[in-house]
Coordinates of C-alpha atoms in Angstrom, one line a residue:
X888 CA 8.8 11.6 -31.2
X889 CA 8.3 14.1 -28.4
X890 CA 7.2 13.8 -24.7
X891 CA 5.2 16.2 -22.6
X892 CA 4.6 15.8 -18.8
X893 CA 1.7 16.9 -16.7
X894 CA -0.4 16.0 -13.7
X895 CA -2.4 12.7 -14.1
X896 CA -5.9 13.2 -12.6
X897 CA -8.0 10.5 -14.2
X898 CA -6.1 7.1 -14.7
X899 CA -5.8 5.0 -17.9
X900 CA -3.8 4.7 -21.0
X901 CA -5.2 5.5 -24.5
X902 CA -4.0 5.9 -28.0
X903 CA -5.4 8.2 -30.7
X904 CA -5.3 11.3 -32.8
X905 CA -5.2 14.8 -31.3
X906 CA -7.9 17.4 -31.7
X907 CA -7.0 20.9 -30.6
X908 CA -10.1 22.5 -29.0
X909 CA -10.0 26.3 -28.4
X910 CA -12.8 27.9 -26.5
X911 CA -12.5 31.7 -26.4
X912 CA -13.9 34.1 -23.9
X913 CA -15.2 37.4 -25.3
X914 CA -13.9 40.7 -24.0
X915 CA -16.9 42.6 -22.5
X916 CA -17.1 46.4 -22.6
X917 CA -19.4 48.6 -20.6
X918 CA -22.3 49.7 -22.7
X919 CA -24.8 52.2 -21.3
X920 CA -28.5 52.2 -22.3
X921 CA -31.3 54.7 -21.9
X922 CA -33.4 54.3 -18.7
X923 CA -36.6 53.8 -20.8
X924 CA -34.9 50.7 -22.3
X925 CA -34.1 49.0 -19.0
X926 CA -37.3 46.8 -19.0
X927 CA -36.5 45.7 -22.6
X928 CA -32.9 44.9 -21.6
X929 CA -34.1 42.8 -18.6
X930 CA -36.5 40.9 -20.8
X931 CA -33.5 40.3 -23.2
X932 CA -31.6 39.0 -20.2
X933 CA -34.5 36.8 -19.1
X934 CA -34.7 35.2 -22.5
X935 CA -31.0 34.4 -22.4
X936 CA -31.6 32.8 -18.9
X937 CA -34.4 30.6 -20.3
X938 CA -32.2 29.6 -23.3
X939 CA -29.3 28.8 -21.0
X940 CA -31.4 26.7 -18.7
X941 CA -32.8 24.8 -21.7
X942 CA -29.2 24.1 -22.9
X943 CA -28.1 22.9 -19.5
X944 CA -31.2 20.7 -19.1
X945 CA -30.4 19.1 -22.5
X946 CA -26.7 18.6 -21.5
X947 CA -27.9 16.9 -18.3
X948 CA -30.2 14.6 -20.2
X949 CA -27.5 13.7 -22.7
X950 CA -25.0 13.1 -19.9
X951 CA -27.5 10.9 -18.0
X952 CA -27.5 8.5 -21.0
X953 CA -23.8 7.8 -20.7
X954 CA -23.3 7.9 -16.9
X955 CA -25.1 7.3 -13.6
X956 CA -27.9 9.8 -13.0
X957 CA -26.4 10.9 -9.7
X958 CA -23.1 11.8 -11.3
X959 CA -25.0 13.9 -14.0
X960 CA -26.3 16.0 -11.1
X961 CA -23.0 17.9 -11.4
X962 CA -24.5 19.8 -14.4
X963 CA -27.8 20.2 -12.5
X964 CA -25.9 22.3 -10.0
X965 CA -25.3 24.8 -12.8
X966 CA -29.0 24.6 -13.8
X967 CA -30.1 25.4 -10.3
X968 CA -27.8 28.4 -10.1
X969 CA -30.2 30.0 -12.7
X970 CA -33.4 29.0 -11.0
X971 CA -33.4 31.3 -8.0
X972 CA -31.2 33.0 -5.6
X973 CA -29.0 36.1 -5.7
X974 CA -27.1 35.3 -8.9
X975 CA -30.0 36.4 -11.2
X976 CA -31.2 39.2 -8.9
X977 CA -27.6 40.7 -8.6
X978 CA -27.4 40.9 -12.4
X979 CA -30.8 42.5 -12.8
X980 CA -30.0 45.0 -10.1
X981 CA -26.8 46.0 -11.9
X982 CA -28.7 46.4 -15.2
X983 CA -31.3 48.6 -13.5
X984 CA -29.1 50.7 -11.2
X985 CA -26.3 51.3 -13.7
X986 CA -28.4 51.4 -16.9
X987 CA -26.1 49.0 -18.7
X988 CA -26.3 46.1 -21.1
X989 CA -26.7 42.6 -19.6
X990 CA -23.2 41.4 -20.7
X991 CA -21.4 43.9 -18.6
X992 CA -23.6 43.3 -15.6
X993 CA -23.0 39.6 -15.9
X994 CA -19.2 40.2 -16.0
X995 CA -19.3 42.3 -12.9
X996 CA -21.1 39.6 -10.9
X997 CA -18.7 37.0 -12.3
X998 CA -15.7 39.0 -11.0
X999 CA -17.4 39.4 -7.6
X1000 CA -17.7 35.7 -7.2
X1001 CA -14.1 35.1 -8.5
X1002 CA -12.9 37.5 -5.8
X1003 CA -14.9 35.7 -3.2
X1004 CA -13.6 32.3 -4.1
X1005 CA -10.0 33.5 -4.4
X1006 CA -10.1 34.6 -0.8
X1007 CA -10.7 31.0 0.4
X1008 CA -7.6 29.0 1.2
X1009 CA -8.9 25.6 0.3
X1010 CA -7.8 24.8 -3.3
X1011 CA -10.5 22.2 -4.0
X1012 CA -13.2 24.7 -3.0
X1013 CA -11.7 27.6 -4.9
X1014 CA -12.0 25.5 -8.1
X1015 CA -15.8 25.4 -7.7
X1016 CA -15.9 29.0 -8.8
X1017 CA -15.6 27.6 -12.4
X1018 CA -19.2 26.4 -12.2
X1019 CA -20.5 30.0 -11.7
X1020 CA -18.1 31.5 -14.3
X1021 CA -19.1 28.7 -16.7
X1022 CA -22.8 29.5 -16.3
X1023 CA -22.3 33.2 -16.6
X1024 CA -20.1 33.0 -19.7
X1025 CA -22.8 30.7 -21.3
X1026 CA -25.3 33.4 -20.6
X1027 CA -23.1 36.0 -22.3
X1028 CA -22.7 33.8 -25.4
X1029 CA -26.5 33.3 -25.6
X1030 CA -27.1 37.0 -25.3
X1031 CA -24.8 37.4 -28.3
X1032 CA -26.3 34.4 -30.0
X1033 CA -22.8 32.9 -30.3
X1034 CA -23.1 29.7 -28.3
X1035 CA -20.7 27.2 -29.9
X1036 CA -22.2 24.0 -31.2
X1037 CA -20.4 20.8 -30.5
X1038 CA -19.6 18.8 -33.6
X1039 CA -21.5 15.5 -33.2
X1040 CA -19.0 13.8 -35.5
X1041 CA -16.1 14.3 -33.0
X1042 CA -15.2 10.8 -31.8
X1043 CA -12.2 8.7 -31.0
X1044 CA -10.0 11.7 -30.4
X1045 CA -7.8 12.9 -27.6
X1046 CA -8.9 16.5 -26.8
X1047 CA -6.2 19.0 -26.3
X1048 CA -7.1 22.4 -24.9
X1049 CA -6.1 25.2 -22.5
X1050 CA -9.0 24.5 -20.2
X1051 CA -12.6 23.4 -20.6
X1052 CA -15.5 24.8 -18.6
X1053 CA -17.6 22.1 -16.9
X1054 CA -20.8 22.4 -19.1
X1055 CA -18.7 22.4 -22.3
X1056 CA -16.8 19.3 -21.1
X1057 CA -20.1 17.6 -20.2
X1058 CA -21.5 18.3 -23.7
X1059 CA -18.3 17.0 -25.3
X1060 CA -18.2 13.9 -23.1
X1061 CA -21.9 13.0 -23.7
X1062 CA -22.0 13.6 -27.5
X1063 CA -18.5 12.7 -28.4
X1064 CA -16.5 9.6 -27.9
X1065 CA -13.5 11.2 -26.3
X1066 CA -10.5 8.9 -25.7
X1067 CA -8.7 11.2 -23.4
X1068 CA -8.3 14.9 -22.3
X1069 CA -5.1 17.0 -22.1
X1070 CA -5.3 20.5 -20.5
X1071 CA -2.7 23.1 -20.2
X1072 CA -4.4 24.3 -17.0
X1073 CA -7.3 23.1 -14.8
X1074 CA -7.8 21.9 -11.2
X1075 CA -7.8 18.3 -10.1
X1076 CA -11.0 18.7 -8.1
X1077 CA -12.9 20.7 -10.7
X1078 CA -16.2 19.3 -12.1
X1079 CA -14.5 18.8 -15.5
X1080 CA -12.1 16.4 -13.9
X1081 CA -14.8 14.7 -11.8
X1082 CA -16.8 14.1 -15.0
X1083 CA -13.8 12.6 -16.7
X1084 CA -13.1 10.3 -13.8
X1085 CA -16.7 9.2 -13.6
X1086 CA -16.7 8.4 -17.3
X1087 CA -13.2 6.8 -17.0
X1088 CA -11.7 9.2 -19.5
X1089 CA -7.9 9.4 -18.9
X1090 CA -7.0 13.0 -18.2
X1091 CA -3.8 15.0 -17.7
X1092 CA -3.6 18.6 -16.5
X1093 CA -0.9 21.3 -16.1
X1094 CA 0.9 20.6 -19.3
X1095 CA 1.5 24.4 -19.6
X1096 CA 2.0 24.4 -23.4
X1097 CA 0.5 21.2 -24.9
X1098 CA -1.6 23.2 -27.3
X1099 CA 1.5 24.8 -28.8
X1100 CA 3.5 21.5 -29.2
X1101 CA 0.7 19.1 -30.3
X1102 CA -0.8 19.6 -33.7
X1103 CA -4.2 18.4 -35.0
X1104 CA -4.1 14.7 -36.1
X1105 CA -0.8 14.0 -34.2
X1106 CA -0.9 10.5 -32.9
X1107 CA -0.7 10.5 -29.2
X1108 CA -0.1 8.1 -26.3
X1109 CA -1.8 9.5 -23.2
X1110 CA -0.6 7.8 -20.0
X1111 CA -3.0 8.9 -17.3
X1112 CA -1.1 6.8 -14.8
X1113 CA 2.2 8.7 -14.8
X1114 CA 1.2 11.9 -16.6
X1115 CA 3.1 11.3 -19.8
X1116 CA 2.1 12.3 -23.3
X1117 CA 4.1 10.8 -26.2
X1118 CA 3.7 12.5 -29.6
X1119 CA 4.0 10.4 -32.7
X1120 CA 5.7 7.5 -31.0
X1121 CA 7.8 4.8 -32.6
X1122 CA 6.3 1.3 -33.0
X1123 CA 8.6 0.1 -30.2
X1124 CA 7.3 2.7 -27.8
X1125 CA 3.8 2.0 -28.9
X1126 CA 4.1 -1.7 -28.2
X1127 CA 5.5 -1.0 -24.8
X1128 CA 2.5 1.1 -23.9
X1129 CA 0.1 -1.5 -25.2
X1130 CA 1.6 -4.0 -22.8
X1131 CA 1.4 -1.4 -20.0
X1132 CA -2.3 -0.8 -20.7
X1133 CA -3.1 -4.6 -20.5
X1134 CA -1.4 -4.8 -17.2
X1135 CA -3.3 -1.8 -15.9
X1136 CA -6.6 -3.3 -17.0
X1137 CA -5.9 -6.5 -15.2
X1138 CA -5.0 -4.5 -12.1
X1139 CA -8.2 -2.5 -12.3
X1140 CA -10.3 -5.6 -12.2
X1141 CA -8.6 -6.7 -9.0
X1142 CA -9.1 -3.2 -7.5
X1143 CA -12.9 -3.4 -8.2
X1144 CA -13.1 -6.3 -5.8
X1145 CA -11.5 -4.3 -3.0
X1146 CA -14.8 -2.4 -2.4
X1147 CA -16.3 -5.7 -1.1
X1148 CA -13.6 -6.4 1.5
X1149 CA -14.2 -5.7 5.2
X1150 CA -12.6 -2.6 6.5
X1151 CA -9.8 -4.3 8.5
X1152 CA -6.1 -4.8 8.1
X1153 CA -4.6 -8.3 7.7
X1154 CA -4.3 -8.6 11.5
X1155 CA -8.0 -7.4 12.0
X1156 CA -7.4 -3.8 13.0
X1157 CA -10.7 -1.9 12.1
X1158 CA -10.5 1.4 10.1
X1159 CA -13.1 3.7 8.7
X1160 CA -12.8 5.7 5.5
X1161 CA -15.0 8.7 5.0
X1162 CA -15.4 11.3 2.3
X1163 CA -14.9 15.0 2.0
X1164 CA -17.4 17.0 -0.1
X1165 CA -17.9 20.6 -1.1
X1166 CA -21.3 20.4 -3.0
X1167 CA -24.6 18.7 -2.0
X1168 CA -24.6 16.8 -5.3
X1169 CA -21.3 15.1 -4.4
X1170 CA -23.1 12.9 -1.9
X1171 CA -23.8 10.5 -4.7
X1172 CA -20.0 10.2 -5.4
X1173 CA -19.6 9.3 -1.7
X1174 CA -22.0 6.4 -2.0
X1175 CA -20.5 5.2 -5.2
X1176 CA -17.1 4.9 -3.7
X1177 CA -18.3 3.0 -0.6
X1178 CA -17.4 5.7 2.0
X1179 CA -18.6 5.1 5.5
X1180 CA -20.1 8.5 5.7
X1181 CA -19.0 12.2 5.1
X1182 CA -16.2 13.2 7.4
X1183 CA -16.1 16.7 6.2
X1184 CA -18.8 18.7 4.4
X1185 CA -17.2 22.1 3.5
X1186 CA -20.2 24.5 3.4
X1187 CA -18.5 27.5 2.0
X1188 CA -20.2 27.1 -1.4
X1189 CA -23.5 27.9 0.4
X1190 CA -22.0 31.1 1.7
X1191 CA -21.4 32.3 -1.8
X1192 CA -25.2 32.6 -2.3
X1193 CA -26.6 35.3 0.1
X1194 CA -30.1 33.9 -0.2
X1195 CA -28.9 30.6 1.2
X1196 CA -26.4 32.0 3.7
X1197 CA -29.1 34.1 5.3
X1198 CA -31.8 31.4 5.2
X1199 CA -32.4 28.8 7.9
X1200 CA -35.0 27.1 5.8
X1201 CA -32.8 26.7 2.7
X1202 CA -29.8 25.4 4.6
X1203 CA -32.0 23.1 6.6
X1204 CA -33.3 21.4 3.5
X1205 CA -29.8 20.9 2.1
X1206 CA -28.4 19.4 5.3
X1207 CA -31.5 17.3 5.9
X1208 CA -31.4 15.8 2.4
X1209 CA -27.7 14.9 2.6
X1210 CA -28.1 13.3 6.0
X1211 CA -31.0 11.2 5.0
X1212 CA -29.3 10.1 1.8
X1213 CA -26.3 8.7 3.7
X1214 CA -28.1 7.4 6.8
X1215 CA -27.1 5.6 9.0
X1216 CA -23.6 6.8 8.2
X1217 CA -22.5 10.1 9.7
X1218 CA -22.6 13.6 8.1
X1219 CA -20.1 16.0 9.6
X1220 CA -20.9 19.6 8.7
X1221 CA -18.1 22.1 9.0
X1222 CA -19.3 25.6 9.7
X1223 CA -18.4 28.4 7.2
X1224 CA -14.6 28.6 7.0
X1225 CA -14.1 32.0 5.4
X1226 CA -12.2 35.1 6.0
X1227 CA -12.1 38.6 4.5
X1228 CA -14.1 39.3 1.4
X1229 CA -14.4 42.8 0.1
X1230 CA -17.1 41.8 -2.4
X1231 CA -19.7 40.8 0.2
X1232 CA -21.8 42.9 2.5
X1233 CA -22.8 40.1 4.8
X1234 CA -20.6 41.6 7.5
X1235 CA -18.7 44.8 8.2
X1236 CA -14.9 44.3 8.1
X1237 CA -11.7 46.1 7.3
X1238 CA -8.9 44.9 5.1
X1239 CA -6.3 43.0 7.2
X1240 CA -2.6 43.0 6.6
X1241 CA -2.4 39.2 7.2
X1242 CA -5.8 37.5 6.9
X1243 CA -4.3 34.1 7.6
X1244 CA -3.7 35.2 11.1
X1245 CA -6.7 37.4 11.4
X1246 CA -10.5 37.4 11.8
X1247 CA -11.7 34.3 10.0
X1248 CA -13.9 31.2 10.4
X1249 CA -15.1 31.0 14.0
X1250 CA -13.3 34.2 15.0
X1251 CA -15.3 36.0 12.3
X1252 CA -18.7 34.5 13.1
X1253 CA -18.5 35.0 16.8
X1254 CA -18.3 38.7 15.9
X1255 CA -20.9 38.6 13.1
X1256 CA -23.4 36.3 14.9
X1257 CA -26.3 36.5 12.5
X1258 CA -24.8 34.3 9.9
X1259 CA -23.3 31.9 12.4
X1260 CA -26.7 31.5 14.2
X1261 CA -28.5 30.9 10.9
X1262 CA -26.2 28.1 10.0
X1263 CA -26.1 26.4 13.4
X1264 CA -29.9 26.7 13.7
X1265 CA -30.3 25.0 10.3
X1266 CA -27.9 22.2 11.3
X1267 CA -29.7 21.6 14.6
X1268 CA -33.1 21.5 12.9
X1269 CA -31.9 19.2 10.1
X1270 CA -30.8 16.4 12.4
X1271 CA -34.1 14.5 11.9
X1272 CA -32.3 11.3 11.0
X1273 CA -29.9 11.6 14.0
X1274 CA -26.6 11.2 12.1
X1275 CA -25.5 14.9 11.8
X1276 CA -22.4 16.2 13.6
X1277 CA -21.2 19.8 13.6
X1278 CA -17.6 20.8 13.3
X1279 CA -16.1 24.1 14.1
X1280 CA -12.8 25.2 12.4
X1281 CA -9.9 27.3 13.5
X1282 CA -10.5 26.9 17.3
X1283 CA -7.6 28.2 19.5
X1284 CA -9.1 28.6 22.9
X1285 CA -11.7 27.1 25.2
X1286 CA -13.5 30.5 25.5
X1287 CA -14.5 30.1 21.8
X1288 CA -16.0 26.7 22.6
X1289 CA -17.9 28.2 25.5
X1290 CA -19.3 31.0 23.3
X1291 CA -20.4 28.4 20.7
X1292 CA -22.0 26.1 23.2
X1293 CA -23.9 29.0 24.7
X1294 CA -25.2 29.9 21.2
X1295 CA -26.2 26.3 20.5
X1296 CA -28.1 26.2 23.8
X1297 CA -30.0 29.3 22.9
X1298 CA -30.8 28.1 19.4
X1299 CA -32.0 24.8 20.7
X1300 CA -34.4 26.7 23.0
X1301 CA -35.6 28.7 20.0
X1302 CA -36.3 25.5 18.0
X1303 CA -38.1 24.0 21.0
X1304 CA -40.4 27.0 21.1
X1305 CA -41.0 26.7 17.4
X1306 CA -41.6 22.9 17.8
X1307 CA -38.9 22.2 15.2
X1308 CA -36.1 20.6 17.3
X1309 CA -35.5 17.0 16.5
X1310 CA -35.3 14.6 19.5
X1311 CA -31.7 13.6 18.8
X1312 CA -28.7 15.8 19.8
X1313 CA -26.0 16.9 17.3
X1314 CA -22.5 15.9 18.3
X1315 CA -20.1 18.9 18.6
X1316 CA -16.5 18.7 17.4
X1317 CA -13.6 21.0 16.7
X1318 CA -10.8 21.0 14.1
X1319 CA -7.2 20.8 15.3
X1320 CA -5.4 22.8 12.7
X1321 CA -3.6 25.5 14.7
X1322 CA -0.7 24.2 16.8
X1323 CA -1.9 26.1 19.9
X1324 CA -5.1 24.0 19.9
X1325 CA -3.0 20.9 20.5
X1326 CA -2.1 22.1 24.0
X1327 CA -5.7 22.5 25.1
X1328 CA -6.9 19.0 24.1
X1329 CA -6.5 17.7 27.6
X1330 CA -9.0 20.2 29.0
X1331 CA -11.7 19.3 26.5
X1332 CA -13.1 16.0 27.9
X1333 CA -16.3 17.6 29.1
X1334 CA -16.5 20.3 26.4
X1335 CA -16.8 18.4 23.0
X1336 CA -17.7 15.1 21.5
X1337 CA -15.0 14.6 18.8
X1338 CA -12.0 16.0 17.0
X1339 CA -11.0 16.4 13.4
X1340 CA -7.4 17.1 12.4
X1341 CA -7.0 19.4 9.4
X1342 CA -3.5 18.3 8.4
X1343 CA -3.1 20.8 5.5
X1344 CA -3.5 23.9 7.8
X1345 CA -1.8 22.2 10.8
X1346 CA 1.4 21.7 8.8
X1347 CA 1.2 25.2 7.2
X1348 CA 0.8 26.9 10.6
X1349 CA 3.3 24.6 12.3
X1350 CA 6.1 25.2 9.7
X1351 CA 5.0 28.7 8.6
X1352 CA 4.8 27.6 5.0
X1353 CA 2.2 28.4 2.4
X1354 CA 2.0 25.2 0.3
X1355 CA 0.5 27.1 -2.6
X1356 CA 3.5 29.4 -2.8
X1357 CA 5.9 27.8 -5.2
X1358 CA 8.9 29.6 -3.8
X1359 CA 8.5 27.9 -0.3
X1360 CA 6.2 24.9 -1.0
X1361 CA 9.1 22.5 -0.9
X1362 CA 9.2 23.1 2.9
X1363 CA 5.7 21.7 3.3
X1364 CA 6.4 18.1 4.3
X1365 CA 4.5 15.7 6.5
X1366 CA 7.7 13.9 7.4
X1367 CA 9.2 17.0 9.1
X1368 CA 10.1 15.9 12.6
X1369 CA 7.9 18.6 14.1
X1370 CA 4.9 17.3 12.2
X1371 CA 5.5 13.7 13.3
X1372 CA 5.9 14.7 16.9
X1373 CA 2.8 16.9 16.9
X1374 CA 0.7 14.2 15.4
X1375 CA 1.9 11.7 18.0
X1376 CA 1.1 14.2 20.7
X1377 CA -2.4 14.8 19.3
X1378 CA -3.2 11.1 19.2
X1379 CA -1.8 10.6 22.7
X1380 CA -3.8 13.5 24.2
X1381 CA -7.1 12.6 22.5
X1382 CA -6.7 8.9 23.6
X1383 CA -6.3 10.0 27.2
X1384 CA -9.6 11.8 27.2
X1385 CA -11.3 9.0 25.3
X1386 CA -12.6 11.0 22.3
X1387 CA -13.1 10.1 18.6
X1388 CA -10.8 11.7 16.1
X1389 CA -10.9 11.8 12.3
X1390 CA -8.0 12.9 10.1
X1391 CA -8.8 15.1 7.1
X1392 CA -6.6 16.7 4.5
X1393 CA -4.2 15.4 1.9
X1394 CA -2.3 13.2 4.4
X1395 CA -5.4 11.0 4.8
X1396 CA -5.9 10.4 1.1
X1397 CA -2.2 9.6 0.1
X1398 CA -0.9 6.1 0.6
X1399 CA 2.4 6.7 2.3
X1400 CA 1.1 9.4 4.8
X1401 CA -2.1 7.5 5.4
X1402 CA -0.1 4.5 6.5
X1403 CA 2.0 6.7 8.8
X1404 CA -1.2 8.0 10.4
X1405 CA -2.5 4.5 10.8
X1406 CA 0.7 3.5 12.5
X1407 CA 0.3 6.4 14.9
X1408 CA -3.0 4.9 15.9
X1409 CA -5.5 6.9 13.9
X1410 CA -8.2 4.8 12.4
X1411 CA -10.7 7.3 11.0
X1412 CA -9.8 9.0 7.8
X1413 CA -11.7 11.5 5.6
X1414 CA -10.6 12.1 2.0
X1415 CA -11.5 12.8 -1.6
X1416 CA -14.0 10.1 -2.6
X1417 CA -11.7 9.0 -5.4
X1418 CA -8.9 8.1 -3.0
X1419 CA -11.0 5.7 -0.9
X1420 CA -10.6 2.5 -2.8
X1421 CA -6.9 2.8 -3.2
X1422 CA -6.4 3.6 0.5
X1423 CA -8.6 0.6 1.4
X1424 CA -6.6 -1.6 -0.9
X1425 CA -3.4 -0.7 0.9
X1426 CA -4.8 -0.9 4.4
X1427 CA -6.2 -4.4 3.8
X1428 CA -2.8 -5.6 2.6
X1429 CA -0.8 -4.7 5.7
X1430 CA -0.4 -5.7 9.3
X1431 CA -1.3 -2.9 11.7
X1432 CA 1.2 -4.2 14.3
X1433 CA 4.1 -4.0 11.9
X1434 CA 3.1 -0.4 10.7
X1435 CA 2.8 0.7 14.3
X1436 CA 6.3 -0.7 15.1
X1437 CA 8.1 1.1 12.2
X1438 CA 6.1 4.4 12.6
X1439 CA 7.2 4.6 16.2
X1440 CA 10.8 4.7 15.0
X1441 CA 10.1 7.9 12.9
X1442 CA 10.4 9.9 16.1
X1443 CA 14.1 9.2 16.1
X1444 CA 14.9 11.1 12.8
X1445 CA 15.9 14.7 12.7
X1446 CA 15.8 15.0 8.9
X1447 CA 12.5 14.7 7.0
X1448 CA 14.2 13.0 4.0
X1449 CA 15.7 10.3 6.3
X1450 CA 12.4 9.7 8.0
X1451 CA 10.6 9.3 4.7
X1452 CA 13.3 7.1 3.1
X1453 CA 13.4 4.8 6.2
X1454 CA 9.6 4.4 6.2
X1455 CA 9.4 3.6 2.5
X1456 CA 12.3 1.2 2.7
X1457 CA 10.8 -0.8 5.6
X1458 CA 7.4 -0.9 3.9
X1459 CA 8.8 -2.1 0.6
X1460 CA 10.9 -4.8 2.3
X1461 CA 7.9 -6.4 3.9
X1462 CA 5.3 -5.5 1.2
X1463 CA 7.2 -5.2 -2.1
X1464 CA 4.1 -4.7 -4.2
X1465 CA 2.2 -2.4 -1.8
X1466 CA 2.7 0.9 -3.8
X1467 CA 2.7 -0.6 -7.2
X1468 CA -0.6 0.9 -8.4
X1469 CA -0.2 -0.6 -11.9
X1470 CA 1.6 -4.0 -12.1
X1471 CA 4.7 -3.9 -14.1
X1472 CA 5.7 -0.3 -13.3

């Protein structure tokens, strides 16, 4: 009997035989063609596009049979990538201008998009690059007539692989009866994981070497609650996990009832739980998890397609459709939060020594106004249902707000002239994610309508820690006394000017830190849709007055470990079952 540990990303406990699934990527070499063969090559490419679209359409239809239609839209996102836009045009331009075979042109475009996404700090958004790479690699396989067929007889197995592209995962999940998934790599907000969660397939990531340790037909216990994999367990261990599974199933039935509860604590303190999204299709996940709106729509994915980034009409339709779907709940759209990208010619820029402290987000777009104006104009025009808010990231000074408001005023006048300005105003907000911005809150009563706190970046800038750098990530801690004091200060200053504030970032979606924020007086939270029900379960089981009392004492601690230990201990004393996600653990 052996044990492997990984990161649990889709909960549940399953038992079954292992199936090792290897999906290889081909090495692509540059192959030149004669100029008189370019038209034939482009026709070859077009045929592969048609074949790929047909495959994705079939995967979508198959997936729709086993899950909600709205969730199957994840695959439609890939289908639409091949319908129009720059993706196809970029590849054809490379074929023509370089006189090369389609495979190499596709690979170059893929690398361009990978470079673009890698320059974005948000992990959950970076993982969306897999959708583009997945589509492009499928195109290459179809050009080579080597698209792998999924064995329809695969069923009742636990799939073990390095990683699985979203469309391959969708095909496997729709045709095969997968018990669970184990991946050496992968991202917890990737579409492969979203599909697994939606279909309630227990999944573990980051096992590093599971494909080397596990053999085909090994009997496995996959514990998607704690991230444990037991290989060929003894009967005693197997019985223990069968009991554990029954307890989890009983717990899950209780959790399903939480969605119907009012959004108030035991002592009737109101709270609001909203969702973060990256893609338009994710609006359906928001509704399925009973969010009270979208507190953060990260729009960077739109920026990756030049035809959308430069089009008021295309962005307008996207924003309008999302707003109408979630009406009357709010849709908060964050403007493009990007920095340097050498692969794009949207704007002129030079390489910076330290992009994290350089020309990015609002700083960039106040210099390169065309893209900024396009997005803001689209948002203003899209507010036909009256529930859109606009959020500006990385603000450090009031002068930036004045420049933005001047631009908004000008764009409103343009829309009036075009007779396209809706009658309702769009609320304006800024993100508090740079420590310096905290000190100007008191001057903003007449300047903006609301605030959003980006806790991930706020902590990184406050503590000078890159949480994605394994050598220093241990220093990233929300219980650091500086973090606690700054959050208290933010709440105090915003309350004094009477503005609304929403907390985003990982702190909002994790039980312990969400409770700390609640105790500080924050009542609006925006998080991954999958975190909402668990946070609601916890909030409805506690007394706000008690949480407020013990959180206030956190200001007295000089050591982060002591503060966290104290908070946990006081919570567990009054609510012993609060953090027991699965009874019996």
